[in-house]
mmCIF file of C-alpha atoms in Angstrom:
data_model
loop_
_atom_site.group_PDB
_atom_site.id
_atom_site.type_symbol
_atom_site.label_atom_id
_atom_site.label_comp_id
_atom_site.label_asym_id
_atom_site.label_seq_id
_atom_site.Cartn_x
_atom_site.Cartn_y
_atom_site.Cartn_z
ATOM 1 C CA UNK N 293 69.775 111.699 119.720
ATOM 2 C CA UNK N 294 72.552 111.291 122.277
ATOM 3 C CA UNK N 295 75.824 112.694 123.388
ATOM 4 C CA UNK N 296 78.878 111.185 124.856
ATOM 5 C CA UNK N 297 80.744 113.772 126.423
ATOM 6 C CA UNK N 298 84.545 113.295 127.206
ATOM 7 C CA UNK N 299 87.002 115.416 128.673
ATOM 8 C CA UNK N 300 90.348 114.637 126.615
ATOM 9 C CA UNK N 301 94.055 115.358 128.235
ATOM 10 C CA UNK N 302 97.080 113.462 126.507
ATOM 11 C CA UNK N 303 95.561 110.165 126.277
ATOM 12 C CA UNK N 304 97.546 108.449 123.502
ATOM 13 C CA UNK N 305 98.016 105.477 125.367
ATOM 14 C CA UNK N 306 94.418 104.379 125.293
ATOM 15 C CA UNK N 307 92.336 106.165 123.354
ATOM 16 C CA UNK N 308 91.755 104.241 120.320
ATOM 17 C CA UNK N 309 90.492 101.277 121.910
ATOM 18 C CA UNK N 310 87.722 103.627 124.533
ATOM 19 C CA UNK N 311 86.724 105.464 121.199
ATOM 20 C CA UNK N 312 86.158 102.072 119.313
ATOM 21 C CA UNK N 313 84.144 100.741 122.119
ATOM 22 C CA UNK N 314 81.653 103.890 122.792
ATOM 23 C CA UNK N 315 81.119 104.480 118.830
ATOM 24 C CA UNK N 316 80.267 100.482 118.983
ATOM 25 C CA UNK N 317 77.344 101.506 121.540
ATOM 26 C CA UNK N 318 76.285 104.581 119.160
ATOM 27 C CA UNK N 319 74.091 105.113 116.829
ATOM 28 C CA UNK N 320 73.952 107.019 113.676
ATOM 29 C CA UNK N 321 72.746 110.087 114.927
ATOM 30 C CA UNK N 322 74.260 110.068 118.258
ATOM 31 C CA UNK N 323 77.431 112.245 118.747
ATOM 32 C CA UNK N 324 80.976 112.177 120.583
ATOM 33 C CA UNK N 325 81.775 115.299 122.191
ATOM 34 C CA UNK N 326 85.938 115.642 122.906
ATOM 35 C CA UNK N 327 86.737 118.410 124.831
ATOM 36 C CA UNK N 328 90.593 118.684 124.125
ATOM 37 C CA UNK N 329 92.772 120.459 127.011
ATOM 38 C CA UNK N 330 95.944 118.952 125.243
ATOM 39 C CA UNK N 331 97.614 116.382 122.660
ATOM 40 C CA UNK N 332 100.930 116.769 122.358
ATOM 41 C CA UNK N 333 101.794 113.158 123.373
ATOM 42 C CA UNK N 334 101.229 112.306 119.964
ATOM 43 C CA UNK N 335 97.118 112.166 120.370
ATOM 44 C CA UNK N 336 96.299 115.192 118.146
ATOM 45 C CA UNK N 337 96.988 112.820 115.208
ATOM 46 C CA UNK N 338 95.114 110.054 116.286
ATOM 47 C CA UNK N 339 91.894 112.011 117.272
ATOM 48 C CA UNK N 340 92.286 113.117 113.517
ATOM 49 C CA UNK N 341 92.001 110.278 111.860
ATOM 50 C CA UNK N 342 88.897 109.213 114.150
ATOM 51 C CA UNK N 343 87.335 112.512 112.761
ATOM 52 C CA UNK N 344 87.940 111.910 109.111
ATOM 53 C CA UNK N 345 86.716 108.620 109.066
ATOM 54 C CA UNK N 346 84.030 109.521 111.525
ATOM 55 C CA UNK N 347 81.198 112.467 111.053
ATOM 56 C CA UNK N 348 79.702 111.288 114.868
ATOM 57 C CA UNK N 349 83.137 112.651 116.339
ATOM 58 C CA UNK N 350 83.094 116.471 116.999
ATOM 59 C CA UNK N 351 86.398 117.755 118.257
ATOM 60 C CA UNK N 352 86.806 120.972 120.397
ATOM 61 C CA UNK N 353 89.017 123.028 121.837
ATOM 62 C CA UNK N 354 89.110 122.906 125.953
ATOM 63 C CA UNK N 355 89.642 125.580 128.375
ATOM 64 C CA UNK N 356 92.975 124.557 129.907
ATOM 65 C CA UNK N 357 91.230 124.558 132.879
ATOM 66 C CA UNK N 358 91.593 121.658 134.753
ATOM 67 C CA UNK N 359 89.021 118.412 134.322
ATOM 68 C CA UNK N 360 85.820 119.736 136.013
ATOM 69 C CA UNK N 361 86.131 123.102 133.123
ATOM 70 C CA UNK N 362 86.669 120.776 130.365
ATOM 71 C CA UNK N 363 84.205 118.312 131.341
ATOM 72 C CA UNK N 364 81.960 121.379 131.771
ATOM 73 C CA UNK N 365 82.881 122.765 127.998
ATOM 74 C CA UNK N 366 82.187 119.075 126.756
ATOM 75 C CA UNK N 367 78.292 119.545 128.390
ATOM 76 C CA UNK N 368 77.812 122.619 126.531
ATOM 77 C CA UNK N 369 78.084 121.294 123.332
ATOM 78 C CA UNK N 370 76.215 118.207 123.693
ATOM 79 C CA UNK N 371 72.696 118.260 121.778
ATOM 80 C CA UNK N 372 71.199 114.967 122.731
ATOM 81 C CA UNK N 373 68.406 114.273 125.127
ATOM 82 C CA UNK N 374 71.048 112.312 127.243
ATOM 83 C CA UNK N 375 73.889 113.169 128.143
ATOM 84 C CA UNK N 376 76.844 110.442 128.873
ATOM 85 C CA UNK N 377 79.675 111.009 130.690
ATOM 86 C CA UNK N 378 83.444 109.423 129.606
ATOM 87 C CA UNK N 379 86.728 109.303 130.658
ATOM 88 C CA UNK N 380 89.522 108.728 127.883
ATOM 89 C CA UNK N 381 90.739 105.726 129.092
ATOM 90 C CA UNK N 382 88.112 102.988 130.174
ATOM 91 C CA UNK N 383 86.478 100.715 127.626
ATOM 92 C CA UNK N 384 82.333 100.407 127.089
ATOM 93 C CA UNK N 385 80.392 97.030 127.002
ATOM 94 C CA UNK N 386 78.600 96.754 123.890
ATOM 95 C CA UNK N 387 75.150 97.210 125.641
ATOM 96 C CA UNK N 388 76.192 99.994 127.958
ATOM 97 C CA UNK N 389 73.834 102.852 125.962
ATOM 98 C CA UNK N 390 71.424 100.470 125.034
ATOM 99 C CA UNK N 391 70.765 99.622 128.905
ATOM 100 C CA UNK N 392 70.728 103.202 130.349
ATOM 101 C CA UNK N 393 68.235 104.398 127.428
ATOM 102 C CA UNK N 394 65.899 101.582 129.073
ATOM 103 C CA UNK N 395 65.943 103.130 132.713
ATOM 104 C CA UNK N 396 65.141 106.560 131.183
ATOM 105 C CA UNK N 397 62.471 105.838 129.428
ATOM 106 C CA UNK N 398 61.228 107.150 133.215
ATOM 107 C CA UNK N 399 60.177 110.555 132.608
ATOM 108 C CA UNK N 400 60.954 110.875 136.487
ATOM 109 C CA UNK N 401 64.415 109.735 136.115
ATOM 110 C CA UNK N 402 67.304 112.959 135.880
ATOM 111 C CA UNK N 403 70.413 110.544 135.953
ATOM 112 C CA UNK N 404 71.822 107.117 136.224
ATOM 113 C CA UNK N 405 74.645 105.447 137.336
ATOM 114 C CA UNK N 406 75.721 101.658 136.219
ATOM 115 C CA UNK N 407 78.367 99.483 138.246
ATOM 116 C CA UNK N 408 81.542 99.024 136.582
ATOM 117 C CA UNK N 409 84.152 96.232 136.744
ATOM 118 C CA UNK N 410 87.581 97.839 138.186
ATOM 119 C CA UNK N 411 90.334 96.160 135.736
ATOM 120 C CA UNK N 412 94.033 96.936 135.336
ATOM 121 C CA UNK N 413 95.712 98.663 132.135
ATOM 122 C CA UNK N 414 95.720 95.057 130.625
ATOM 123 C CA UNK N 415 91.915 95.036 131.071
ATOM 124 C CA UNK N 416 92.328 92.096 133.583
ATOM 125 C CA UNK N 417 90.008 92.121 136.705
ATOM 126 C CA UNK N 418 90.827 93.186 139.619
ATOM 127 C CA UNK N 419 88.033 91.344 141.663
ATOM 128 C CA UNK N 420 86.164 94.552 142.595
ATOM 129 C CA UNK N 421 83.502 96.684 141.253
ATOM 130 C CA UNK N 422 82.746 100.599 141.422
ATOM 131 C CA UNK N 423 79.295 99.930 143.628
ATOM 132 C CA UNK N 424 81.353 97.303 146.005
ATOM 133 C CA UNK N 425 84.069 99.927 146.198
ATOM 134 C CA UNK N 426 82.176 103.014 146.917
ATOM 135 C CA UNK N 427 79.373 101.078 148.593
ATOM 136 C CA UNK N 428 76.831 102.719 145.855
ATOM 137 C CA UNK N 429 73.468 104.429 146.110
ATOM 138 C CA UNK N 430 71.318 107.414 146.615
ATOM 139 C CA UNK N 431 71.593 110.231 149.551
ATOM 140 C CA UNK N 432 72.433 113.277 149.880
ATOM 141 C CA UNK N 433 74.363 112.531 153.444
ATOM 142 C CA UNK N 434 75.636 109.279 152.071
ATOM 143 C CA UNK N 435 77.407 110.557 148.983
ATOM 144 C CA UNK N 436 78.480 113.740 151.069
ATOM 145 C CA UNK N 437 80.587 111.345 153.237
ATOM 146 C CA UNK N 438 81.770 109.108 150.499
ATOM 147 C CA UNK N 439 81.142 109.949 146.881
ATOM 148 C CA UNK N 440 79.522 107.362 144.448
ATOM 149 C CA UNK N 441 78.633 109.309 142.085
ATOM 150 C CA UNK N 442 81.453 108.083 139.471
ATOM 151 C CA UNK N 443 81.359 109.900 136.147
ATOM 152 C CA UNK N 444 82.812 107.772 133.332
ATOM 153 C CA UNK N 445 79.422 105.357 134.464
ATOM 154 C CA UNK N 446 77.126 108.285 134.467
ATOM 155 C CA UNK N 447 74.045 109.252 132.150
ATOM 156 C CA UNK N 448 72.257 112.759 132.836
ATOM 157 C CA UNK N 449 68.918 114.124 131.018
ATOM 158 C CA UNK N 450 70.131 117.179 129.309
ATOM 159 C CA UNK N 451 66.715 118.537 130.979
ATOM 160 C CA UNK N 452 68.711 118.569 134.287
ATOM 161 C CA UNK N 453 71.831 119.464 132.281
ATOM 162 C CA UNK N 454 70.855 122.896 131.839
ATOM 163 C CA UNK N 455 70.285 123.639 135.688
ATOM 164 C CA UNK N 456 73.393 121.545 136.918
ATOM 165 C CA UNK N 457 75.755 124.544 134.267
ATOM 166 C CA UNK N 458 77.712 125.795 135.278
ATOM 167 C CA UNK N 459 79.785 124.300 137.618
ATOM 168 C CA UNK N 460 80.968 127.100 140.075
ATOM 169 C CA UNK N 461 84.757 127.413 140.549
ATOM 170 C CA UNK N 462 85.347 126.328 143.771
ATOM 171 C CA UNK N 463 83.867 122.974 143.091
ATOM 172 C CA UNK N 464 86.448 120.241 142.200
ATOM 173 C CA UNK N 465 84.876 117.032 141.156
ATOM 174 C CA UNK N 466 82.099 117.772 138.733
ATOM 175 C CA UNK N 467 80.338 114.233 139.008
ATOM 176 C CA UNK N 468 79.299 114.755 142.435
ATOM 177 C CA UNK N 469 78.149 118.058 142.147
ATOM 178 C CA UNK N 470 75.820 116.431 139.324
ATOM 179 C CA UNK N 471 74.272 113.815 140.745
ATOM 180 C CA UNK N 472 73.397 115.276 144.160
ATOM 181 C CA UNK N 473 72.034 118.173 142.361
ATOM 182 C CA UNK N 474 70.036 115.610 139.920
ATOM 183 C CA UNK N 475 68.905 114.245 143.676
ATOM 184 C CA UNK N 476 67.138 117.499 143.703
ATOM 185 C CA UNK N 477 65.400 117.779 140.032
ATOM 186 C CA UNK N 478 64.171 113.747 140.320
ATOM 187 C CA UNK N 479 64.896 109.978 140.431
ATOM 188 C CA UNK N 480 68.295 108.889 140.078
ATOM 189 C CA UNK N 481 68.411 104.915 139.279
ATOM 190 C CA UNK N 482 71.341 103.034 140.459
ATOM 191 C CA UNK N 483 71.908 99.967 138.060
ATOM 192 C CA UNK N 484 73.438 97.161 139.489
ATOM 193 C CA UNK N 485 75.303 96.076 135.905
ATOM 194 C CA UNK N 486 78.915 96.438 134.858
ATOM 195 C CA UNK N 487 78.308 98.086 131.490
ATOM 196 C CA UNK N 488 82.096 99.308 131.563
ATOM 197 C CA UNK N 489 85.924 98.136 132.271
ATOM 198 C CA UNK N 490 87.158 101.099 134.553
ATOM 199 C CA UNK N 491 90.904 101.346 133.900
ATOM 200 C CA UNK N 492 93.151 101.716 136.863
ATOM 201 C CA UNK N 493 96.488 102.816 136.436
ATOM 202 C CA UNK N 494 99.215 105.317 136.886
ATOM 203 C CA UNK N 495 97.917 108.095 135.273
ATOM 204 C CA UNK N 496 94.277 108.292 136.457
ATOM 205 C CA UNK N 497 93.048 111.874 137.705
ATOM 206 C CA UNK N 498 90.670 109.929 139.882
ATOM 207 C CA UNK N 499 92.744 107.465 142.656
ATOM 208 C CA UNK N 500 91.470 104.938 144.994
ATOM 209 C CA UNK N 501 93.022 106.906 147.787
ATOM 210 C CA UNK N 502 91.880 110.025 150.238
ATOM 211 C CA UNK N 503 93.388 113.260 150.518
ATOM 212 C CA UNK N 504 94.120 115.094 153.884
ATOM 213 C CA UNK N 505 91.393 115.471 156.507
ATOM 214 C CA UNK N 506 91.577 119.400 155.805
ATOM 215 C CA UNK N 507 91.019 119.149 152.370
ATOM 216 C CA UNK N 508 88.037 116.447 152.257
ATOM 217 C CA UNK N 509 86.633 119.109 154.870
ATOM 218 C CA UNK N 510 86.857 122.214 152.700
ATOM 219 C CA UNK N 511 85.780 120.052 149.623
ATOM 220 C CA UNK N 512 82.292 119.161 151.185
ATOM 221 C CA UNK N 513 81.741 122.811 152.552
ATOM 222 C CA UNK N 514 82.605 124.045 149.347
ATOM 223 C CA UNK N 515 79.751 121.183 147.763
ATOM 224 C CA UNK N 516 77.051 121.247 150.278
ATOM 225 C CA UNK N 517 77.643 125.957 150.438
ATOM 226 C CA UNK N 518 77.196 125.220 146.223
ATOM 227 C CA UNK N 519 74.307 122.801 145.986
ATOM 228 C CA UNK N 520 72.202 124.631 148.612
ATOM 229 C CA UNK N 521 72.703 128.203 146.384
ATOM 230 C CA UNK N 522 71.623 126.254 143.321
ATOM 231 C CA UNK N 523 68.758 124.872 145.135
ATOM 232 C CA UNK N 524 67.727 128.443 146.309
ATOM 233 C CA UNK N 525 68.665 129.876 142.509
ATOM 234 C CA UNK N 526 66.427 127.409 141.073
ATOM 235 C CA UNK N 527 63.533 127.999 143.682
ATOM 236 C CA UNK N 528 63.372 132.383 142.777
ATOM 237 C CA UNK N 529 63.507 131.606 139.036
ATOM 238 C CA UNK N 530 60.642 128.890 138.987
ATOM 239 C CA UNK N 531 58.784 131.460 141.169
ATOM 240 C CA UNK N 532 59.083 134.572 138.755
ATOM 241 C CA UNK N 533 58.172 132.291 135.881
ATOM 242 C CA UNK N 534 55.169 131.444 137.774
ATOM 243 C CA UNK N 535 54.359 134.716 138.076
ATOM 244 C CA UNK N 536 54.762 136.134 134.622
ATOM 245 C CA UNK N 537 52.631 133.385 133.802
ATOM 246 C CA UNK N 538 49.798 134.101 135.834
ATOM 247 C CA UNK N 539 50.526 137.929 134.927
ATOM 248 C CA UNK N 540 51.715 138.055 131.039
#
């Protein structure tokens, strides 16, 4: 089994045809998570009718939050063995699943993340992709200094899952925090295919642009202070395990 998790925030405008194209990748057991922080531009009906006619489409309520919380309330409900991430307004290539189940099949592998063809909100190129744009790859240093780690082409074990929850509250962009803590559990495998079209346009949360020097400063302290508790939270818990196994 596997989920799709999406976190859902008035997105009449292009919802139908995303939905269409991930339940196209799905199979019968697999599930659509849709973590709902609001529909009142007209969505709430739509998502309705994809959840009468479909009984792989679980809709819940989000925590009004902000993205990272309702991404994070997606995650908990998931129950498959891998987890994808998916924004609400990009469209899936047919194999996109099909191709990121093959790189797992790793048992060293915690997460993966495909390249993705940058269109416009016609779905027309715009003669870039995600890796050429955020120079992709593995590092901690290197995705410190420029994040790759894009989430709408991300796929996480649910293994690693359960150590990456929760997201602490001073992080603000939950798909770094995930893959530079899956850096930690194992392999993460960069795939060098476009499995997705990755919308650009107005009303993205995620822009091609920087924010003040401040801010990208407090951002990364606030990461790297996060990631190295985790690391440390991890480390006393897998010792005290080890020890009431060697003492039951």
């Amino acid at each position: 089994m596997k989920s799709v998790a999406m976190a859902f925030y008035n997105g009449a405008k292009y919802i139908d045809e995303q939905i269409r194209s991930i339940l196209d990748n799905m199979e019968e057991t697999d599930e659509l998570i849709i973590s709902v922080d609001d529909a009142s531009d007209g969505s709430e009906a739509i998502l309705e009718d994809w959840v009468q006619n479909d009984q792989r489409i679980r809709i819940i309520k989000g925590p009004g939050k902000g993205v990272v919380k309702n991404f994070e309330n997606a995650f908990k409900h998931c129950r498959g063995e891998i987890i994808f991430l998916s924004d609400q307004d990009d469209v899936w290539k047919k194999n996109k699943m099909r191709e990121i189940e093959r790189v797992f099949e790793d048992p060293k592998v915690m997460a993966v993340v495909h390249d993705a063809q940058i269109v416009d909100e016609k779905l027309s190129s715009l003669d870039q992709t995600t890796f050429e744009w955020r120079n992709s790859g593995t590092g901690f240093w290197k995705n410190m200094k420029k994040n790759s780690y894009i989430g709408c082409c991300m796929a996480v074990r649910r293994s690693a899952m359960k150590r990456i929850l929760p997201i602490p509250d001073d992080i603000w962009i939950h798909d770094q925090w995930i893959g530079l803590l899956s850096e930690q559990l194992g392999k993460v495998v960069f795939l060098e295919e476009p499995l997705i079209y990755y919308r650009r346009h107005g009303g993205n949360v995620t822009e091609l642009t920087h924010g003040s020097i401040t801010s990208m400063i407090k951002k990364r302290y606030h990461m790297i202070m996060g990631i190295n508790h985790r690391v440390k939270e991890w480390s006393r818990h897998d010792k005290q395990n080890q020890r009431h196994t060697e003492n039951p």
